[in-house]
Amino acid sequence: MRPDLFDPGLVTAGEFSEAERAAVYRAIGTRRDVRDQFLPDPLPDNLVMRLLAAAHAAPSVGFMQPWNFVLIRDPAVREAAFAAFSRANEEAADMFPEERRDLYRSLKLEGICKAPLSICVTCDPDRAGPVVLGRTHNPRMDVYSTVCAVQNLWLAARAEGVGVGWVSIFRDKDVRALLGIPERIEIVAWLCLGYVDRLYAEPELAVRGWRQRLPLEELIFMEKWESR
Ligand SMILES: Cc1cc2nc3c(=O)[nH]c(=O)nc-3n(C[C@H](O)[C@H](O)[C@H](O)COP(=O)(O)O)c2cc1C
């Protein structure tokens, strides 16, 4: 008899039923970054809590759980965030080669005012003290953990009929000032959330001709870098 069968901390694992597996892959395959399809209906608190619980179930280096979630419903704050986005987006447009600028400017890259809820996800590098199991040689692991929380929330939201859009086109100091976030806390994501009843079947950037999905086969190496 295997000794681990007697470990009281273990529970039965094994594959999901076919329908459960299909649901997981459906959430992954049909999740979209949403900018414009948000419906105005407010999201109920218990639904928001389920999404946050999904985020909080994410893996984290040394079980550090470095995240916080700032919930923003106030339209005035969201309008100020939109103004900050607009300033940064003008700067961003100028960074692309001239022939791409018109297409860039035609893209809708945020849903801050349209989505009824924004969530700012942050990372506290000091959450588990100065030395964190697993983060000893790469301090960025705390941010990677926080991104896992974002992805959990994003997938759970898809299953709940809620669209999520990640807005990253901000000057850090603008978001920090708007939400009163201390310097030592890292701002990881500004997420826009709202119910959706329609979604793009493919990433919107692909639909609009900005960039296409890469062939998976080209991204896989066998045993060594660039060995196929
Ligand atoms: C870290 C991160 C930052 C992003 N920032 C933005 C953004 O500022 N504006 C935007 O419209 N989309 C943003 N996106 C969404 C991506 O454009 C989108 O994920 C990608 O085009 C693939 O589309 P899909 O998420 O619908 O599959 C971001 C996504 C990630 C993961």
PDB file of C-alpha atoms and ligand atoms in Angstrom, residues 31-33 35 108-110 154 166-169 202-205 213, ligand 1:
ATOM      1  CA  ARG A  31     -12.482  33.989 -22.872  1.00  0.00           C
ATOM      2  CA  ARG A  32     -11.955  37.365 -24.504  1.00  0.00           C
ATOM      3  CA  ASP A  33     -10.516  40.703 -23.608  1.00  0.00           C
ATOM      4  CA  ARG A  35     -13.517  46.656 -24.441  1.00  0.00           C
ATOM      5  CA  LYS A 108     -10.789  50.615 -28.789  1.00  0.00           C
ATOM      6  CA  LEU A 109      -8.387  49.663 -26.045  1.00  0.00           C
ATOM      7  CA  GLU A 110     -10.417  50.165 -22.869  1.00  0.00           C
ATOM      8  CA  TRP A 154     -10.844  36.240 -15.999  1.00  0.00           C
ATOM      9  CA  TRP A 166      -7.361  44.515 -18.997  1.00  0.00           C
ATOM     10  CA  VAL A 167      -6.255  48.127 -19.409  1.00  0.00           C
ATOM     11  CA  SER A 168      -2.525  48.679 -19.147  1.00  0.00           C
ATOM     12  CA  ILE A 169      -2.137  51.956 -21.037  1.00  0.00           C
ATOM     13  CA  GLU A 202     -11.334  35.550 -31.920  1.00  0.00           C
ATOM     14  CA  PRO A 203      -9.144  38.164 -30.227  1.00  0.00           C
ATOM     15  CA  GLU A 204     -10.329  41.601 -31.272  1.00  0.00           C
ATOM     16  CA  LEU A 205      -6.801  42.578 -32.311  1.00  0.00           C
ATOM     17  CA  ARG A 213      -2.404  34.159 -33.402  1.00  0.00           C
TER      18      ARG A 213
HETATM   19  C1  LIG B   1      -0.927  42.033 -19.451  1.00  0.00           C
HETATM   20  C2  LIG B   1      -2.015  42.407 -20.433  1.00  0.00           C
HETATM   21  C3  LIG B   1      -2.254  43.747 -20.703  1.00  0.00           C
HETATM   22  C4  LIG B   1      -3.238  44.124 -21.615  1.00  0.00           C
HETATM   23  N1  LIG B   1      -3.499  45.438 -21.854  1.00  0.00           N
HETATM   24  C5  LIG B   1      -4.483  45.784 -22.706  1.00  0.00           C
HETATM   25  C6  LIG B   1      -4.816  47.153 -22.933  1.00  0.00           C
HETATM   26  O1  LIG B   1      -4.269  48.082 -22.342  1.00  0.00           O
HETATM   27  N2  LIG B   1      -5.813  47.435 -23.804  1.00  0.00           N
HETATM   28  C7  LIG B   1      -6.469  46.440 -24.489  1.00  0.00           C
HETATM   29  O2  LIG B   1      -7.374  46.750 -25.271  1.00  0.00           O
HETATM   30  N3  LIG B   1      -6.182  45.138 -24.273  1.00  0.00           N
HETATM   31  C8  LIG B   1      -5.213  44.804 -23.407  1.00  0.00           C
HETATM   32  N4  LIG B   1      -4.939  43.481 -23.190  1.00  0.00           N
HETATM   33  C9  LIG B   1      -5.712  42.461 -23.909  1.00  0.00           C
HETATM   34  C10 LIG B   1      -4.951  41.870 -25.078  1.00  0.00           C
HETATM   35  O3  LIG B   1      -4.934  42.765 -26.153  1.00  0.00           O
HETATM   36  C11 LIG B   1      -5.664  40.574 -25.459  1.00  0.00           C
HETATM   37  O4  LIG B   1      -5.545  39.678 -24.392  1.00  0.00           O
HETATM   38  C12 LIG B   1      -5.077  39.924 -26.712  1.00  0.00           C
HETATM   39  O5  LIG B   1      -5.272  40.741 -27.807  1.00  0.00           O
HETATM   40  C13 LIG B   1      -5.704  38.558 -26.975  1.00  0.00           C
HETATM   41  O6  LIG B   1      -7.114  38.672 -27.018  1.00  0.00           O
HETATM   42  P1  LIG B   1      -8.074  37.844 -26.073  1.00  0.00           P
HETATM   43  O7  LIG B   1      -7.681  38.179 -24.655  1.00  0.00           O
HETATM   44  O8  LIG B   1      -9.458  38.306 -26.413  1.00  0.00           O
HETATM   45  O9  LIG B   1      -7.853  36.400 -26.378  1.00  0.00           O
HETATM   46  C14 LIG B   1      -3.978  43.114 -22.285  1.00  0.00           C
HETATM   47  C15 LIG B   1      -3.742  41.760 -21.981  1.00  0.00           C
HETATM   48  C16 LIG B   1      -2.779  41.407 -21.063  1.00  0.00           C
HETATM   49  C17 LIG B   1      -2.563  39.961 -20.757  1.00  0.00           C
END
